[in-house]
């Protein structure tokens, strides 16, 4: 019996409800964290359109520069939100990245990709890849953005994100591993915070991919262990963050164990937070365990 187009396909209250007709009701109002262009502020920020044809943009973060000649590492951040909610401009992600930038003394580029279901599921990956390519287009010092031209060290790149964003970040680094770049461009690390790598009976994946044959575990982006490109993943180190009560933990650990046993020849580690659930650090950012997560990430980024 055919399902009613107006029936609920996936109910992720209090975040969103997705319907069989491909529409979505996002239950939380969007917010736009204010930018700061004060050179004396601990972190400056600005929005930049990187692909006018699609409208893909980034929110950039620059720590206070004390030595204009010093080049500093770059971290590319991809926000989560089940592929269909969230924004680089939201206060949740803006404040998190600002905190990391201030502590790690990095430039950060937070990707504003187009969301499903208004756009095809693949768009989230392709937009993030386009943003990555835009960032590295500055490696010769002649790109369109002065912050990257003047201050970025492209031999010290990091890529990562949380939840769906971590999955997309993993795909960026897998793609980068089979793409020829200038030898001066190096991805030193990949960080995956409470990453999505598929769950059994994944209704969300099916709802966002109504015409795709097979389930999430047959998609090499969601299940990278079936991707022949995995052995060439373009980073030297990978850090997983998992939470004990997170329903995505099993998929993350399966990938962690599989990556350890794969032909990829890099360093890998995992940090588990006991007693906490998915992305707890956003819901209780001032907690001791949230501080531990942020500090571990900062330490990982600074070990370059």
XYZ file of N, CA and C in Angstrom, residues 46-297:
756
model
N 33.974 36.456 9.803
C 33.330 37.044 8.627
C 32.730 35.921 7.781
N 31.747 36.275 6.959
C 31.125 35.340 6.019
C 31.635 35.638 4.617
N 31.927 34.566 3.880
C 32.456 34.703 2.523
C 31.735 33.710 1.611
N 31.212 34.189 0.496
C 30.635 33.310 -0.518
C 31.778 32.720 -1.332
N 31.838 31.401 -1.415
C 32.945 30.742 -2.119
C 32.531 30.209 -3.480
N 31.222 30.091 -3.708
C 30.739 29.573 -4.990
C 29.454 30.310 -5.342
N 29.559 31.432 -6.050
C 28.379 32.265 -6.321
C 27.250 31.526 -7.037
N 27.597 30.572 -7.894
C 26.565 29.865 -8.649
C 25.630 29.068 -7.747
N 26.150 28.518 -6.666
C 25.340 27.699 -5.761
C 24.994 28.427 -4.469
N 25.725 29.497 -4.179
C 25.527 30.206 -2.925
C 26.274 29.609 -1.756
N 27.100 28.588 -1.994
C 27.870 27.982 -0.905
C 28.808 29.022 -0.307
N 28.825 29.083 1.013
C 29.643 30.075 1.696
C 30.369 29.436 2.873
N 31.210 30.217 3.501
C 31.907 29.778 4.710
C 31.858 30.909 5.720
N 31.912 30.533 6.982
C 32.134 31.508 8.050
C 33.566 31.305 8.522
N 34.340 32.363 8.458
C 35.759 32.276 8.768
C 36.061 32.898 10.125
N 37.073 32.341 10.792
C 37.475 32.784 12.126
C 38.988 32.985 12.133
N 39.409 34.139 12.629
C 40.828 34.469 12.681
C 41.195 34.887 14.095
N 42.175 34.208 14.713
C 42.583 34.631 16.065
C 43.332 35.957 16.000
N 43.501 36.573 17.138
C 44.239 37.837 17.195
C 45.669 37.612 16.711
N 46.073 38.378 15.717
C 47.388 38.208 15.100
C 48.405 39.106 15.803
N 49.412 38.493 16.389
C 50.464 39.256 17.073
C 51.710 39.383 16.217
N 51.903 38.452 15.284
C 53.044 38.499 14.371
C 52.508 38.352 12.949
N 52.398 39.452 12.197
C 51.814 39.401 10.851
C 52.555 38.475 9.893
N 53.806 38.173 10.182
C 54.583 37.304 9.298
C 54.411 35.818 9.610
N 53.831 35.531 10.766
C 53.681 34.132 11.173
C 52.538 33.470 10.418
N 52.780 32.263 9.909
C 51.738 31.456 9.271
C 51.187 30.473 10.306
N 49.868 30.348 10.353
C 49.243 29.479 11.349
C 48.379 28.413 10.658
N 48.161 27.292 11.343
C 47.397 26.199 10.738
C 45.945 26.578 10.444
N 45.311 25.758 9.623
C 43.925 25.975 9.213
C 43.106 24.741 9.566
N 41.960 24.952 10.185
C 41.036 23.860 10.466
C 39.744 24.108 9.696
N 39.338 23.128 8.931
C 38.077 23.188 8.189
C 37.045 22.417 8.991
N 35.957 23.086 9.296
C 34.925 22.528 10.180
C 33.617 22.375 9.414
N 32.983 21.210 9.568
C 31.714 20.931 8.896
C 30.686 20.571 9.961
N 29.663 21.406 10.080
C 28.685 21.247 11.151
C 27.776 20.043 10.920
N 27.203 19.551 11.999
C 26.241 18.466 11.920
C 24.822 18.977 11.810
N 23.875 18.033 11.950
C 22.466 18.389 11.851
C 21.685 17.430 10.979
N 22.130 16.163 10.936
C 21.405 15.107 10.210
C 21.252 15.435 8.729
N 22.192 16.184 8.189
C 22.216 16.577 6.779
C 21.111 17.566 6.409
N 20.214 17.892 7.344
C 19.059 18.698 6.957
C 18.733 19.819 7.940
N 19.629 20.142 8.834
C 19.425 21.304 9.689
C 20.788 21.820 10.150
N 20.775 23.012 10.709
C 22.014 23.610 11.190
C 22.590 24.596 10.189
N 23.517 25.407 10.682
C 24.141 26.434 9.855
C 25.462 26.843 10.488
N 26.419 27.164 9.636
C 27.691 27.688 10.142
C 27.482 28.994 10.897
N 26.348 29.658 10.642
C 26.078 30.941 11.279
C 25.388 30.803 12.638
N 24.942 29.618 12.987
C 24.201 29.453 14.234
C 25.119 29.693 15.428
N 24.544 30.199 16.507
C 25.355 30.510 17.685
C 25.999 29.261 18.268
N 25.332 28.119 18.163
C 25.894 26.874 18.712
C 27.241 26.564 18.079
N 27.288 26.530 16.761
C 28.525 26.179 16.069
C 29.506 27.345 16.081
N 28.999 28.560 15.934
C 29.866 29.743 15.947
C 30.635 29.832 17.261
N 29.945 29.685 18.377
C 30.597 29.813 19.682
C 31.591 28.681 19.925
N 31.237 27.476 19.481
C 32.140 26.340 19.653
C 33.445 26.569 18.894
N 33.334 26.968 17.621
C 34.531 27.177 16.819
C 35.341 28.369 17.321
N 34.664 29.427 17.747
C 35.388 30.583 18.297
C 36.241 30.170 19.479
N 35.682 29.318 20.339
C 36.417 28.848 21.506
C 37.643 28.042 21.107
N 37.478 27.159 20.137
C 38.596 26.331 19.683
C 39.675 27.196 19.029
N 39.269 28.162 18.210
C 40.223 29.036 17.523
C 41.036 29.846 18.522
N 40.365 30.371 19.543
C 41.077 31.163 20.541
C 42.103 30.320 21.295
N 41.738 29.075 21.609
C 42.638 28.217 22.381
C 43.761 27.623 21.534
N 43.472 27.322 20.271
C 44.449 26.630 19.434
C 45.268 27.559 18.560
N 44.823 28.818 18.406
C 45.495 29.798 17.555
C 45.550 29.314 16.105
N 44.401 29.000 15.581
C 44.233 28.521 14.218
C 43.303 29.468 13.464
N 43.392 29.433 12.143
C 42.315 29.948 11.304
C 41.290 28.828 11.166
N 40.006 29.143 11.269
C 38.957 28.144 11.045
C 38.058 28.580 9.902
N 37.660 27.598 9.111
C 36.738 27.816 8.000
C 35.567 26.871 8.200
N 34.413 27.422 8.541
C 33.214 26.640 8.834
C 32.300 26.659 7.609
N 31.950 25.484 7.112
C 31.273 25.366 5.818
C 29.759 25.520 5.966
N 29.188 26.391 5.139
C 27.740 26.581 5.052
C 27.261 25.845 3.798
N 27.001 24.544 3.940
C 26.561 23.741 2.792
C 25.035 23.775 2.680
N 24.534 23.489 1.491
C 23.091 23.455 1.278
C 22.510 22.188 1.908
N 21.340 22.326 2.485
C 20.741 21.250 3.273
C 19.785 20.394 2.443
N 19.681 19.116 2.849
C 18.595 18.258 2.398
C 17.378 18.565 3.289
N 16.164 18.263 2.864
C 15.778 17.624 1.601
C 15.514 18.604 0.476
N 15.638 19.925 0.733
C 15.419 20.886 -0.342
C 16.426 20.690 -1.473
N 17.582 20.146 -1.111
C 18.632 19.824 -2.078
C 18.963 18.341 -1.979
N 19.449 17.728 -3.052
C 19.791 16.302 -3.002
C 20.797 16.001 -1.891
N 20.685 14.823 -1.330
C 21.586 14.368 -0.274
C 23.051 14.560 -0.673
N 23.384 14.245 -1.926
C 24.768 14.354 -2.389
C 25.304 15.773 -2.293
N 24.414 16.762 -2.315
C 24.835 18.157 -2.299
C 25.623 18.495 -1.048
N 25.270 17.910 0.079
C 25.979 18.219 1.319
C 27.460 17.863 1.202
N 27.735 16.752 0.525
C 29.126 16.320 0.314
C 29.817 17.195 -0.730
N 29.123 17.454 -1.829
C 29.740 18.204 -2.924
C 30.018 19.649 -2.536
N 29.112 20.267 -1.788
C 29.341 21.641 -1.334
C 30.546 21.719 -0.405
N 30.679 20.742 0.469
C 31.800 20.744 1.415
C 33.118 20.511 0.686
N 33.085 19.667 -0.317
C 34.284 19.454 -1.142
C 34.644 20.735 -1.892
N 33.650 21.438 -2.398
C 33.902 22.708 -3.088
C 34.523 23.731 -2.142
N 34.046 23.762 -0.895
C 34.613 24.684 0.090
C 36.066 24.325 0.400
N 36.347 23.033 0.520
C 37.727 22.588 0.751
C 38.628 23.027 -0.401
N 38.149 22.837 -1.628
C 38.952 23.235 -2.782
C 39.180 24.744 -2.803
N 38.179 25.501 -2.381
C 38.337 26.952 -2.309
C 39.419 27.322 -1.305
N 39.421 26.662 -0.162
C 40.437 26.953 0.853
C 41.836 26.710 0.294
N 42.061 25.553 -0.295
C 43.422 25.233 -0.743
C 43.813 26.011 -1.997
N 42.843 26.670 -2.648
C 43.188 27.503 -3.806
C 44.028 28.699 -3.388
N 44.138 28.940 -2.083
C 44.934 30.051 -1.558
C 46.375 29.644 -1.268
N 46.732 28.402 -1.529
C 48.056 27.917 -1.131
C 49.190 28.677 -1.811
N 48.922 29.246 -2.983
C 49.961 30.023 -3.672
C 50.000 31.479 -3.225
N 49.140 31.821 -2.245
C 49.105 33.182 -1.731
C 48.389 34.164 -2.625
N 47.656 33.644 -3.617
C 46.995 34.523 -4.585
C 45.501 34.240 -4.692
N 44.926 33.692 -3.635
C 43.499 33.412 -3.633
C 42.687 34.661 -3.376
N 41.355 34.540 -3.362
C 40.506 35.721 -3.188
C 40.388 36.231 -1.761
N 40.851 35.476 -0.764
C 40.676 35.899 0.625
C 42.006 36.259 1.266
N 42.079 37.449 1.846
C 43.336 37.943 2.416
C 43.740 37.192 3.677
N 42.774 36.764 4.488
C 43.140 36.043 5.711
C 43.922 34.777 5.374
N 43.445 34.024 4.412
C 44.131 32.793 4.030
C 45.444 33.097 3.310
N 45.439 34.082 2.431
C 46.679 34.441 1.719
C 47.773 34.862 2.687
N 47.409 35.665 3.679
C 48.408 36.292 4.538
C 48.824 35.441 5.736
N 47.917 34.581 6.214
C 48.173 33.951 7.516
C 48.142 32.422 7.534
N 47.677 31.776 6.469
C 47.452 30.330 6.525
C 48.696 29.529 6.160
N 48.931 28.487 6.940
C 49.996 27.512 6.664
C 49.331 26.269 6.067
N 49.460 26.082 4.772
C 48.754 24.998 4.088
C 49.457 23.647 4.214
N 50.575 23.635 4.884
C 51.207 22.366 5.235
C 50.676 21.843 6.560
N 49.738 22.601 7.155
C 49.166 22.228 8.453
C 47.652 22.409 8.399
N 46.998 21.541 7.633
C 45.545 21.564 7.504
C 44.932 20.483 8.375
N 43.768 20.780 8.930
C 42.958 19.802 9.658
C 41.527 19.898 9.129
N 40.845 18.768 9.115
C 39.457 18.708 8.655
C 38.659 17.921 9.683
N 37.424 18.352 9.949
C 36.605 17.595 10.888
C 35.239 18.211 11.067
N 34.482 17.606 11.966
C 33.141 18.072 12.271
C 32.495 17.124 13.247
N 31.195 17.320 13.477
C 30.485 16.424 14.383
C 29.250 15.867 13.700
N 28.855 14.662 14.136
C 27.639 13.999 13.678
C 27.666 13.830 12.160
N 26.633 14.302 11.442
C 26.638 14.209 9.985
C 27.819 14.974 9.402
N 28.190 16.085 10.040
C 29.333 16.860 9.567
C 30.635 16.087 9.634
N 30.781 15.235 10.638
C 31.968 14.390 10.724
C 32.000 13.396 9.574
N 30.837 12.864 9.224
C 30.758 11.950 8.090
C 31.170 12.663 6.801
N 30.673 13.879 6.612
C 31.025 14.649 5.416
C 32.522 14.966 5.422
N 33.066 15.331 6.584
C 34.496 15.626 6.690
C 35.331 14.415 6.310
N 34.899 13.241 6.739
C 35.617 12.024 6.382
C 35.641 11.851 4.862
N 34.510 12.142 4.219
C 34.445 12.029 2.762
C 35.386 13.016 2.093
N 35.489 14.233 2.627
C 36.416 15.221 2.070
C 37.840 14.690 2.092
N 38.234 14.085 3.202
C 39.609 13.608 3.337
C 39.844 12.366 2.477
N 38.816 11.540 2.312
C 38.929 10.394 1.405
C 39.108 10.893 -0.034
N 38.303 11.860 -0.438
C 38.435 12.425 -1.791
C 39.817 13.045 -1.993
N 40.269 13.758 -0.972
C 41.561 14.425 -1.086
C 42.686 13.420 -1.283
N 42.508 12.223 -0.749
C 43.555 11.208 -0.857
C 43.791 10.701 -2.258
N 42.828 10.881 -3.152
C 42.982 10.418 -4.534
C 42.975 11.600 -5.507
N 43.250 12.795 -4.983
C 43.305 14.001 -5.800
C 44.719 14.567 -5.742
N 45.220 14.968 -6.870
C 46.572 15.524 -6.932
C 46.556 16.994 -6.528
N 47.303 17.310 -5.466
C 47.443 18.677 -4.999
C 48.916 19.050 -5.007
N 49.159 20.335 -4.856
C 50.519 20.808 -4.676
C 51.132 20.121 -3.468
N 52.380 19.758 -3.565
C 53.042 19.002 -2.488
C 53.142 19.795 -1.190
N 52.959 21.119 -1.267
C 53.020 21.938 -0.055
C 51.725 21.881 0.749
N 50.676 21.280 0.186
C 49.381 21.170 0.866
C 49.329 19.836 1.593
N 49.174 19.885 2.913
C 49.177 18.646 3.695
C 48.055 18.676 4.739
N 47.252 17.609 4.745
C 46.227 17.431 5.780
C 46.860 16.603 6.894
N 47.087 17.232 8.027
C 47.753 16.534 9.122
C 46.793 15.688 9.944
N 45.527 16.119 10.039
C 44.631 15.388 10.925
C 43.174 15.493 10.523
N 42.427 14.469 10.916
C 40.979 14.393 10.747
C 40.387 14.144 12.121
N 39.407 14.958 12.523
C 38.752 14.734 13.816
C 37.269 14.495 13.582
N 36.740 13.493 14.252
C 35.364 13.037 14.047
C 34.662 13.010 15.402
N 33.798 13.995 15.630
C 33.116 14.124 16.914
C 31.730 13.499 16.807
N 31.510 12.412 17.552
C 30.226 11.711 17.568
C 29.705 11.484 16.143
N 30.546 10.854 15.303
C 30.255 10.805 13.870
C 29.133 9.839 13.506
N 28.465 10.171 12.415
C 27.456 9.290 11.821
C 28.121 8.404 10.776
N 28.079 7.105 10.998
C 28.515 6.137 9.998
C 27.485 5.029 9.859
N 26.223 5.429 9.878
C 25.126 4.503 9.628
C 24.606 3.833 10.885
N 23.303 3.516 10.846
C 22.665 2.718 11.896
C 21.720 1.729 11.217
N 21.383 0.672 11.919
C 20.457 -0.309 11.368
C 19.091 0.331 11.142
N 18.437 -0.095 10.054
C 17.090 0.400 9.730
C 17.050 1.934 9.738
N 17.976 2.521 8.995
C 18.156 3.969 9.000
C 17.058 4.647 8.170
N 15.992 5.055 8.842
C 14.864 5.682 8.154
C 15.234 7.040 7.570
N 16.100 7.772 8.253
C 16.487 9.090 7.758
C 17.240 8.958 6.436
N 18.177 8.034 6.375
C 18.933 7.848 5.130
C 17.995 7.500 3.982
N 17.063 6.604 4.223
C 16.125 6.210 3.172
C 15.250 7.387 2.755
N 14.821 8.192 3.720
C 13.961 9.332 3.396
C 14.714 10.382 2.591
N 15.992 10.543 2.841
C 16.784 11.536 2.120
C 17.329 11.006 0.801
N 17.222 9.697 0.601
C 17.699 9.055 -0.624
C 16.617 8.156 -1.198
N 15.464 8.705 -1.551
C 14.323 7.873 -1.936
C 14.539 7.065 -3.209
N 15.442 7.490 -4.074
C 15.650 6.774 -5.340
C 16.907 5.920 -5.336
N 17.646 5.932 -4.241
C 18.901 5.170 -4.196
C 18.620 3.723 -3.825
N 19.215 2.818 -4.576
C 19.074 1.396 -4.262
C 19.989 1.045 -3.086
N 19.489 0.221 -2.190
C 20.290 -0.211 -1.057
C 20.185 0.738 0.113
N 20.668 0.273 1.259
C 20.608 1.058 2.480
C 21.883 1.822 2.727
N 21.972 2.407 3.909
C 23.102 3.282 4.209
C 24.433 2.545 4.186
N 24.440 1.269 4.571
C 25.711 0.551 4.652
C 26.257 0.166 3.280
N 25.468 0.388 2.247
C 25.941 0.154 0.887
C 26.421 1.436 0.224
N 26.395 2.531 0.955
C 26.894 3.814 0.476
C 28.295 4.003 1.042
N 29.327 4.059 0.203
C 30.701 4.144 0.729
C 31.001 5.414 1.495
N 30.170 6.443 1.359
C 30.374 7.646 2.165
C 29.929 7.406 3.596
N 28.843 6.663 3.759
C 28.337 6.340 5.088
C 29.099 5.159 5.682
N 29.514 4.241 4.835
C 30.266 3.060 5.266
C 31.601 3.049 4.532
N 32.560 3.875 4.960
C 33.824 4.004 4.228
C 34.638 2.726 4.148
N 34.329 1.755 4.973
C 35.110 0.514 4.952
C 34.928 -0.262 3.656
N 33.891 0.062 2.870
C 33.717 -0.597 1.571
C 34.286 0.251 0.439
N 34.882 1.377 0.775
C 35.417 2.290 -0.228
C 36.864 1.924 -0.539
N 37.187 1.541 -1.777
C 38.579 1.173 -2.099
C 39.561 2.332 -1.953
N 39.056 3.561 -1.887
C 39.936 4.726 -1.743
C 40.418 4.903 -0.304
N 39.870 4.134 0.627
C 40.158 4.353 2.043
C 41.646 4.255 2.356
N 42.340 3.350 1.690
C 43.761 3.168 1.985
C 44.582 4.410 1.667
N 44.016 5.306 0.845
C 44.737 6.513 0.442
C 44.267 7.746 1.194
N 43.494 7.574 2.257
C 42.942 8.709 2.989
C 44.045 9.724 3.304
N 43.735 11.011 3.057
C 44.785 12.036 2.978
C 45.109 12.694 4.306
N 45.277 11.929 5.356
C 45.707 12.537 6.618
C 46.628 11.568 7.338
N 47.390 12.110 8.236
C 48.363 11.295 8.970
C 47.795 10.777 10.287
N 46.784 11.496 10.838
C 46.237 11.139 12.141
C 44.728 11.318 12.124
N 44.037 10.448 12.851
C 42.585 10.549 12.978
C 42.205 10.386 14.444
N 41.349 11.295 14.907
C 40.864 11.244 16.286
C 39.350 11.105 16.283
N 38.860 10.050 16.927
C 37.433 9.825 17.105
C 37.023 10.275 18.501
N 35.876 10.936 18.584
C 35.220 11.197 19.856
C 33.911 10.421 19.858
N 33.675 9.634 20.899
C 32.401 8.932 21.034
C 31.849 9.180 22.433
N 30.535 9.029 22.558
C 29.866 9.196 23.849
C 29.144 7.899 24.186
N 29.227 7.502 25.438
C 28.733 6.190 25.863
C 27.271 5.964 25.487
N 26.430 6.981 25.623
C 24.996 6.815 25.415
C 24.528 7.281 24.027
N 25.455 7.512 23.144
C 25.131 7.979 21.803
C 24.708 6.795 20.927
N 23.523 6.832 20.294
C 23.125 5.742 19.409
C 24.026 5.599 18.184
N 24.823 6.623 17.897
C 25.747 6.537 16.763
C 27.102 5.937 17.148
N 27.269 5.616 18.418
C 28.566 5.111 18.884
C 28.965 3.820 18.175
N 28.026 2.901 17.979
C 28.363 1.606 17.381
C 28.947 1.784 15.978
N 28.308 2.627 15.173
C 28.822 2.865 13.827
C 30.196 3.511 13.851
N 30.392 4.439 14.773
C 31.692 5.097 14.889
C 32.780 4.105 15.278
N 32.491 3.231 16.232
C 33.488 2.265 16.682
C 33.765 1.203 15.621
N 32.743 0.848 14.858
C 32.974 -0.095 13.758
C 33.950 0.494 12.749
N 33.773 1.775 12.454
C 34.690 2.418 11.516
C 36.080 2.566 12.136
N 36.118 2.931 13.404
C 37.407 3.050 14.101
C 38.194 1.738 14.030
N 37.530 0.634 14.370
C 38.213 -0.657 14.345
C 38.602 -1.055 12.921
N 37.714 -0.791 11.963
C 38.020 -1.130 10.579
C 39.154 -0.304 10.018
N 39.196 0.966 10.376
C 40.271 1.828 9.891
C 41.609 1.391 10.467
N 41.609 0.972 11.725
C 42.845 0.474 12.349
C 43.401 -0.731 11.593
N 42.515 -1.564 11.094
C 42.920 -2.805 10.431
C 43.082 -2.642 8.920
N 42.832 -1.457 8.405
C 42.889 -1.223 6.963
C 44.329 -1.001 6.505
N 44.471 -0.772 5.217
C 45.790 -0.521 4.631
C 46.257 0.916 4.857
N 45.366 1.766 5.394
C 45.781 3.136 5.693
C 46.848 3.114 6.772
N 47.907 3.858 6.547
C 49.066 3.788 7.439
C 49.200 5.059 8.262
N 48.174 5.338 9.070
C 48.220 6.528 9.902
C 47.978 6.202 11.361
N 48.048 7.234 12.205
C 47.803 7.075 13.632
C 46.322 7.308 13.919
N 45.799 6.553 14.864
C 44.371 6.658 15.166
C 44.164 6.509 16.661
N 43.255 7.300 17.197
C 42.918 7.182 18.615
C 41.455 7.534 18.819
N 40.937 7.165 19.981
C 39.536 7.427 20.289
C 39.436 7.927 21.723
N 38.549 8.889 21.945
C 38.227 9.364 23.286
C 36.745 9.104 23.527
N 36.436 8.337 24.561
C 35.042 8.081 24.909
C 34.664 8.866 26.158
N 33.517 9.516 26.110
C 32.987 10.217 27.267
C 31.901 9.367 27.897
N 32.109 8.960 29.131
C 31.158 8.095 29.827
C 29.934 8.890 30.286
N 28.798 8.233 30.245
C 27.584 8.790 30.817
C 26.933 9.897 30.016
N 27.403 10.151 28.804
C 26.864 11.256 28.003
C 26.313 10.752 26.681
N 25.463 11.587 26.071
C 24.825 11.249 24.812
C 25.376 12.062 23.656
N 24.674 11.987 22.539
C 25.123 12.583 21.292
C 25.268 14.108 21.410
N 26.462 14.588 21.056
C 26.759 16.029 21.023
C 26.386 16.733 22.326
N 26.656 16.075 23.437
C 26.331 16.632 24.753
C 27.013 17.971 24.985
N 28.177 18.172 24.358
C 28.951 19.392 24.591
C 28.251 20.634 24.060
N 27.290 20.466 23.156
C 26.508 21.605 22.685
C 25.363 21.937 23.639
N 24.831 20.906 24.286
C 23.682 21.115 25.169
C 24.102 21.578 26.567
N 25.342 21.266 26.932
C 25.853 21.668 28.243
C 27.316 22.099 28.091
N 27.537 23.207 27.358
C 28.907 23.565 26.968
C 29.822 23.962 28.115
N 29.277 24.282 29.267
C 30.117 24.708 30.386
C 30.429 23.564 31.354
N 30.012 22.357 30.999
C 30.259 21.216 31.881
C 31.727 20.791 31.829
N 32.117 20.072 32.846
C 33.501 19.580 32.917
C 33.809 18.642 31.755
N 32.844 17.793 31.396
C 33.080 16.845 30.307
C 33.156 17.548 28.958
N 32.387 18.623 28.785
C 32.496 19.410 27.555
C 33.874 20.054 27.462
N 34.374 20.564 28.583
C 35.718 21.145 28.609
C 36.767 20.098 28.241
N 36.593 18.887 28.739
C 37.543 17.818 28.423
C 37.554 17.517 26.931
N 36.369 17.507 26.323
C 36.285 17.254 24.880
C 36.994 18.361 24.104
N 36.695 19.612 24.432
C 37.308 20.737 23.721
C 38.815 20.735 23.909
N 39.268 20.482 25.129
C 40.704 20.482 25.394
C 41.416 19.365 24.644
N 40.772 18.199 24.548
C 41.362 17.099 23.789
C 41.467 17.475 22.316
N 40.428 18.113 21.781
C 40.469 18.535 20.384
C 41.567 19.569 20.164
